[in-house]
Structures are given as structure tokens and as C-alpha cells.
């Protein structure tokens, strides 16, 4: 990908680990939809979000980022397969 705002999976994993105490919320675009991964102290969550309730999926929790990465979740997203398809990681203002 040409977008400098994208991370490799390993870079993303390091970032979440480094800032887990701050519970980072990282939004991104995939297949034209808005998703977010939130790193908590002892787990991570994944969700689709949007301005309307119908665009939101609610949080799905995983023990680790690796578990999320290898599990098919909301909208059939499987990060292990789809990571390179992420259009961009971004701030809320850019979505």
C-alpha cells in the first residue's frame, strides 16, 4: 500500500501493546466500511461503526490481538486474510 498511514500487523501489535494503558481506539477503512480496534489492558475489541445505529455492530471482544487476527468476525472480516486490503488507518475526523 502506498498510504503512509498504514501499519504492518507487527507495527500495529507493538503500538497496541505500548499504549494499552491508554486504551487506544484505532479506526480504519476496509471494503468501504468503518471499523475500529480498541486495545484494553487485558483484551481487544473489534467493531464496525458509523453515524447510524444500523451501521454499527457493537464490540466483539478477544483475549489477544492475535486471537482477533486469526478469527473471522463482523461482516466476515478475517484480518489474517484482509490486513493488506485495509484502505487506511485514520483519525475519526478523516472518516
Tab-separated table of C-alpha atoms in Angstrom:
chain	number	residue	atom	x	y	z
A	1	UNK	CA	0.000	0.000	0.000
A	2	UNK	CA	1.154	3.471	-0.763
A	3	UNK	CA	-0.578	5.099	2.199
A	4	UNK	CA	1.942	6.036	4.874
A	5	UNK	CA	-0.835	5.938	7.477
A	6	UNK	CA	-0.977	2.133	7.286
A	7	UNK	CA	0.835	-0.185	9.641
A	8	UNK	CA	2.124	-3.666	9.197
A	9	UNK	CA	0.454	-6.102	11.563
A	10	UNK	CA	3.616	-6.265	13.679
A	11	UNK	CA	3.834	-2.449	13.944
A	12	UNK	CA	0.159	-2.307	14.887
A	13	UNK	CA	0.626	-5.009	17.523
A	14	UNK	CA	3.602	-3.162	19.039
A	15	UNK	CA	1.613	0.093	19.147
A	16	UNK	CA	-1.336	-1.530	20.947
A	17	UNK	CA	0.978	-3.173	23.472
A	18	UNK	CA	2.895	0.037	24.125
A	19	UNK	CA	-0.241	2.146	24.701
A	20	UNK	CA	-2.666	-0.415	26.156
A	21	UNK	CA	-2.973	1.514	29.419
A	22	UNK	CA	-4.440	4.430	27.406
A	23	UNK	CA	-6.952	2.096	25.681
A	24	UNK	CA	-6.179	3.279	22.131
A	25	UNK	CA	-9.039	3.320	19.649
A	26	UNK	CA	-7.769	2.810	16.111
A	27	UNK	CA	-10.307	3.347	13.321
A	28	UNK	CA	-9.718	2.157	9.781
A	29	UNK	CA	-11.479	1.691	6.461
A	30	UNK	CA	-11.880	-1.757	4.934
A	31	UNK	CA	-14.084	-2.556	1.952
A	32	UNK	CA	-15.589	0.927	2.230
A	33	UNK	CA	-16.775	0.344	5.808
A	34	UNK	CA	-15.555	1.887	9.052
A	35	UNK	CA	-14.109	-0.432	11.682
A	36	UNK	CA	-12.279	0.070	14.935
A	37	UNK	CA	-9.941	-1.948	17.103
A	38	UNK	CA	-9.683	-0.905	20.740
A	39	UNK	CA	-6.826	-2.124	22.875
A	40	UNK	CA	-7.698	-2.667	26.510
A	41	UNK	CA	-5.376	-3.740	29.301
A	42	UNK	CA	-6.403	-7.415	29.143
A	43	UNK	CA	-8.272	-7.754	25.835
A	44	UNK	CA	-9.023	-6.141	22.487
A	45	UNK	CA	-12.288	-5.397	20.765
A	46	UNK	CA	-13.349	-5.126	17.146
A	47	UNK	CA	-16.415	-3.392	15.757
A	48	UNK	CA	-17.985	-1.750	12.746
A	49	UNK	CA	-19.125	1.774	13.456
A	50	UNK	CA	-20.902	4.636	11.763
A	51	UNK	CA	-23.184	7.588	12.232
A	52	UNK	CA	-26.364	5.494	12.223
A	53	UNK	CA	-27.189	2.650	14.586
A	54	UNK	CA	-27.749	0.381	11.571
A	55	UNK	CA	-24.101	0.942	10.592
A	56	UNK	CA	-22.823	-0.214	13.995
A	57	UNK	CA	-22.106	-3.790	15.022
A	58	UNK	CA	-21.291	-3.466	18.697
A	59	UNK	CA	-17.996	-4.590	20.205
A	60	UNK	CA	-16.762	-8.153	19.860
A	61	UNK	CA	-14.074	-8.989	22.436
A	62	UNK	CA	-10.957	-11.134	22.092
A	63	UNK	CA	-8.347	-12.137	24.663
A	64	UNK	CA	-5.481	-11.017	22.414
A	65	UNK	CA	-4.869	-9.213	19.145
A	66	UNK	CA	-3.555	-12.470	17.700
A	67	UNK	CA	-6.852	-14.191	18.517
A	68	UNK	CA	-8.729	-11.401	16.705
A	69	UNK	CA	-6.281	-11.566	13.778
A	70	UNK	CA	-6.979	-15.285	13.237
A	71	UNK	CA	-10.763	-15.217	13.828
A	72	UNK	CA	-13.451	-14.343	11.283
A	73	UNK	CA	-15.617	-11.667	12.858
A	74	UNK	CA	-18.062	-8.856	11.980
A	75	UNK	CA	-19.006	-8.816	8.271
A	76	UNK	CA	-16.830	-11.872	7.677
A	77	UNK	CA	-13.672	-9.820	8.255
A	78	UNK	CA	-10.637	-12.026	8.828
A	79	UNK	CA	-7.673	-9.745	9.485
A	80	UNK	CA	-5.191	-12.505	8.685
A	81	UNK	CA	-6.606	-12.517	5.136
A	82	UNK	CA	-7.784	-8.904	4.873
A	83	UNK	CA	-4.963	-6.906	6.525
A	84	UNK	CA	-3.445	-5.834	3.201
A	85	UNK	CA	-6.879	-4.710	1.991
A	86	UNK	CA	-7.192	-2.066	4.723
A	87	UNK	CA	-7.657	1.189	2.835
A	88	UNK	CA	-6.221	3.352	5.589
A	89	UNK	CA	-5.846	3.764	9.318
A	90	UNK	CA	-7.054	7.210	10.276
A	91	UNK	CA	-8.456	9.660	12.761
A	92	UNK	CA	-12.194	9.973	13.270
A	93	UNK	CA	-12.153	13.348	11.514
A	94	UNK	CA	-10.986	11.718	8.278
A	95	UNK	CA	-13.766	9.125	8.166
